[in-house]
Amino acid sequence: MPIEIQNFKPSLFLKQVSTLTIFNLREIKVSSATSTSKSQKSKMDTVLSSPVVKSFLAGSFSGTCSTILFQPLDLVKTRLQSSVVMDGASGSMLRTFNNVVRNEHILGLWKGIVPSISRTVPGVGMYFCCLQTLKNTFDCHNPGPLQAIGLGVVGRCFAGVTLIPITVVKTRFESKVYNYQSLVDALRKIYTTEGKKGLTSGLSATLLRDAPFSGIYLMFYTQTKKHMPIDKIERQYLPTINFASGIIAGVLASTVTQPADVVKTRMQLYPERYKTILQTVRKILAEEGPRAMCTGLVPRCLRRTMMAAMAWTVYEQVMSNFSQK
């Protein structure tokens, strides 16, 4: 059968081909962009579905809430522990609170909030992230007393060592001993005048305080919850149970580790005077007596207890919403 070519127009044919090609290319681009978007979304969903990432996000969120709320208690505790050296006598919690409000206004109670958040938010996130990793690695999601102590100690040591420079700055910011303009200014001045050693001053005392606190706290927290009839309690009351367990655990852990907190504060505020843990303990006992080792117990106990209880309550609630324990 013969082919009709009389009506064939090359220009029209080329125009139709180019139009069809452009249309197909657009379809390919749209399809490629959609595929890339779905791939990126899939990767993001995979990352966010990780229990470790969820633990970090939940811990950071809980740390933010508790840090902002209870910062005044931390500042008062630091002022009480530093006033013994500065003024020769330690005042009371209420007197220190009134002095700060009178001389520095109400916002003075939140002095040092930037380094506090810079330390606590990633610190709490790292702690819970490390706990989740250890639980998954050793398959101990329902730890016994000794396992709970071990998990708490390792998790806190990891966060404590990583963030020790910010801990030093936070302590100095809260006291009236130093006058830094900002977090960066503080880090620069400490490094310039004291070197790397200044940025890690009191590390051993910090770990001696934080590691036992976290281990003892986690042990009391998990054991207290085990002895409560959670299966018979409605879901809406679980945050209250978690908070009550946190309060009990916080009081016991704070009391046991209070002397280490006093030593840590002295070593970070006066590194030229208090060089080692043993020398600091001997100096405090000789010059101020055993009672000085409990200076700031009330505000610290209140802060650490309420802060840890809130952190664990918010963490458990967020993780529950993530459907991942």
GROMACS .gro file of C-alpha atoms in nm, residues 22-198:
model
  177
   22ILE     CA    1   0.967   1.896   2.619
   23PHE     CA    2   0.646   1.754   2.766
   24ASN     CA    3   0.814   1.421   2.834
   25LEU     CA    4   1.116   1.591   2.992
   26ARG     CA    5   0.888   1.788   3.222
   27GLU     CA    6   0.715   1.467   3.322
   28ILE     CA    7   1.053   1.308   3.394
   29LYS     CA    8   1.163   1.609   3.604
   30VAL     CA    9   0.839   1.611   3.804
   31SER     CA   10   0.861   1.236   3.852
   32SER     CA   11   1.227   1.265   3.954
   33ALA     CA   12   1.155   1.550   4.197
   34THR     CA   13   0.863   1.355   4.348
   35SER     CA   14   1.082   1.046   4.380
   36THR     CA   15   1.362   1.249   4.545
   37SER     CA   16   1.114   1.413   4.784
   38LYS     CA   17   0.969   1.074   4.879
   39SER     CA   18   1.320   0.935   4.925
   40GLN     CA   19   1.423   1.225   5.152
   41LYS     CA   20   1.099   1.195   5.349
   42SER     CA   21   1.155   0.823   5.384
   43LYS     CA   22   1.507   0.881   5.514
   44MET     CA   23   1.380   1.144   5.761
   45ASP     CA   24   1.106   0.909   5.883
   46THR     CA   25   1.366   0.635   5.929
   47VAL     CA   26   1.589   0.865   6.135
   48LEU     CA   27   1.302   0.994   6.350
   49SER     CA   28   1.172   0.641   6.407
   50SER     CA   29   1.499   0.540   6.572
   51PRO     CA   30   1.454   0.485   6.949
   52VAL     CA   31   1.789   0.657   7.012
   53VAL     CA   32   1.685   0.972   6.822
   54LYS     CA   33   1.348   0.973   6.996
   55SER     CA   34   1.523   0.944   7.332
   56PHE     CA   35   1.752   1.238   7.250
   57LEU     CA   36   1.461   1.459   7.138
   58ALA     CA   37   1.244   1.364   7.436
   59GLY     CA   38   1.533   1.419   7.678
   60SER     CA   39   1.624   1.756   7.527
   61PHE     CA   40   1.264   1.876   7.546
   62SER     CA   41   1.226   1.767   7.908
   63GLY     CA   42   1.562   1.926   7.995
   64THR     CA   43   1.454   2.260   7.846
   65CYS     CA   44   1.134   2.275   8.051
   66SER     CA   45   1.295   2.181   8.382
   67THR     CA   46   1.603   2.404   8.337
   68ILE     CA   47   1.406   2.723   8.273
   69LEU     CA   48   1.165   2.653   8.559
   70PHE     CA   49   1.420   2.565   8.829
   71GLN     CA   50   1.717   2.787   8.737
   72PRO     CA   51   1.661   3.021   9.039
   73LEU     CA   52   1.719   2.732   9.282
   74ASP     CA   53   2.048   2.644   9.112
   75LEU     CA   54   2.164   3.006   9.129
   76VAL     CA   55   2.077   3.032   9.500
   77LYS     CA   56   2.260   2.706   9.570
   78THR     CA   57   2.574   2.829   9.393
   79ARG     CA   58   2.560   3.165   9.576
   80LEU     CA   59   2.529   2.986   9.911
   81GLN     CA   60   2.829   2.765   9.841
   82SER     CA   61   3.045   3.052   9.714
   83SER     CA   62   2.943   3.301   9.987
   84VAL     CA   63   3.135   3.102  10.249
   85VAL     CA   64   3.457   3.190  10.071
   86MET     CA   65   3.358   3.541   9.964
   87ASP     CA   66   3.195   3.668  10.284
   88GLY     CA   67   3.329   3.429  10.543
   89ALA     CA   68   2.983   3.305  10.640
   90SER     CA   69   2.703   3.126  10.465
   91GLY     CA   70   2.358   3.282  10.469
   92SER     CA   71   2.022   3.115  10.448
   93MET     CA   72   1.835   3.020  10.134
   94LEU     CA   73   1.563   3.284  10.181
   95ARG     CA   74   1.817   3.557  10.266
   96THR     CA   75   2.017   3.478   9.954
   97PHE     CA   76   1.700   3.476   9.747
   98ASN     CA   77   1.597   3.817   9.883
   99ASN     CA   78   1.944   3.963   9.826
  100VAL     CA   79   1.942   3.856   9.460
  101VAL     CA   80   1.595   4.002   9.399
  102ARG     CA   81   1.679   4.326   9.582
  103ASN     CA   82   2.016   4.386   9.416
  104GLU     CA   83   1.969   4.227   9.074
  105HIS     CA   84   1.588   4.235   9.033
  106ILE     CA   85   1.372   3.932   8.970
  107LEU     CA   86   1.548   3.844   8.642
  108GLY     CA   87   1.872   3.815   8.838
  109LEU     CA   88   1.746   3.475   8.955
  110TRP     CA   89   1.784   3.352   8.597
  111LYS     CA   90   2.143   3.471   8.562
  112GLY     CA   91   2.341   3.202   8.384
  113ILE     CA   92   2.035   3.061   8.209
  114VAL     CA   93   2.213   3.056   7.870
  115PRO     CA   94   2.503   2.831   7.981
  116SER     CA   95   2.253   2.629   8.188
  117ILE     CA   96   2.040   2.557   7.883
  118SER     CA   97   2.352   2.505   7.669
  119ARG     CA   98   2.463   2.240   7.916
  120THR     CA   99   2.140   2.081   8.034
  121VAL     CA  100   1.942   2.051   7.711
  122PRO     CA  101   2.202   1.853   7.511
  123GLY     CA  102   2.323   1.693   7.836
  124VAL     CA  103   1.983   1.545   7.925
  125GLY     CA  104   1.936   1.446   7.561
  126MET     CA  105   2.273   1.268   7.557
  127TYR     CA  106   2.194   1.099   7.889
  128PHE     CA  107   1.862   0.952   7.773
  129CYS     CA  108   2.011   0.871   7.432
  130CYS     CA  109   2.295   0.681   7.600
  131LEU     CA  110   2.051   0.502   7.831
  132GLN     CA  111   1.841   0.389   7.536
  133THR     CA  112   2.150   0.270   7.348
  134LEU     CA  113   2.274   0.073   7.650
  135LYS     CA  114   1.930  -0.079   7.708
  136ASN     CA  115   1.909  -0.191   7.345
  137THR     CA  116   2.268  -0.318   7.340
  138PHE     CA  117   2.245  -0.524   7.659
  139ASP     CA  118   1.872  -0.600   7.630
  140CYS     CA  119   1.787  -0.471   7.978
  141HIS     CA  120   1.468  -0.268   7.934
  142ASN     CA  121   1.355  -0.368   8.282
  143PRO     CA  122   1.681  -0.327   8.480
  144GLY     CA  123   1.742  -0.456   8.829
  145PRO     CA  124   1.899  -0.239   9.104
  146LEU     CA  125   2.264  -0.296   9.007
  147GLN     CA  126   2.189  -0.273   8.635
  148ALA     CA  127   2.006   0.057   8.693
  149ILE     CA  128   2.305   0.199   8.883
  150GLY     CA  129   2.541   0.092   8.604
  151LEU     CA  130   2.320   0.243   8.331
  152GLY     CA  131   2.284   0.571   8.518
  153VAL     CA  132   2.657   0.601   8.592
  154VAL     CA  133   2.770   0.532   8.234
  155GLY     CA  134   2.506   0.759   8.081
  156ARG     CA  135   2.590   1.052   8.310
  157CYS     CA  136   2.967   1.011   8.270
  158PHE     CA  137   2.931   1.032   7.891
  159ALA     CA  138   2.727   1.354   7.911
  160GLY     CA  139   2.937   1.501   8.196
  161VAL     CA  140   3.274   1.461   8.025
  162THR     CA  141   3.142   1.597   7.695
  163LEU     CA  142   2.994   1.913   7.845
  164ILE     CA  143   3.237   1.992   8.129
  165PRO     CA  144   3.351   2.329   7.977
  166ILE     CA  145   2.989   2.452   7.976
  167THR     CA  146   2.947   2.325   8.334
  168VAL     CA  147   3.244   2.537   8.446
  169VAL     CA  148   3.102   2.846   8.273
  170LYS     CA  149   2.755   2.785   8.420
  171THR     CA  150   2.889   2.767   8.775
  172ARG     CA  151   3.095   3.084   8.732
  173PHE     CA  152   2.808   3.271   8.568
  174GLU     CA  153   2.578   3.197   8.862
  175SER     CA  154   2.830   3.315   9.122
  176LYS     CA  155   2.933   3.677   9.172
  177VAL     CA  156   3.299   3.586   9.162
  178TYR     CA  157   3.338   3.634   8.786
  179ASN     CA  158   3.196   3.891   8.544
  180TYR     CA  159   3.165   3.741   8.198
  181GLN     CA  160   2.971   3.913   7.920
  182SER     CA  161   2.856   3.602   7.735
  183LEU     CA  162   2.907   3.228   7.702
  184VAL     CA  163   3.164   3.272   7.423
  185ASP     CA  164   3.341   3.548   7.619
  186ALA     CA  165   3.363   3.321   7.923
  187LEU     CA  166   3.506   3.029   7.726
  188ARG     CA  167   3.760   3.258   7.558
  189LYS     CA  168   3.875   3.421   7.884
  190ILE     CA  169   3.902   3.092   8.072
  191TYR     CA  170   4.106   2.938   7.790
  192THR     CA  171   4.328   3.247   7.763
  193THR     CA  172   4.401   3.283   8.136
  194GLU     CA  173   4.385   2.922   8.258
  195GLY     CA  174   4.433   2.710   7.947
  196LYS     CA  175   4.265   2.378   7.878
  197LYS     CA  176   4.292   2.287   8.244
  198GLY     CA  177   4.061   2.576   8.335
   0.00000   0.00000   0.00000
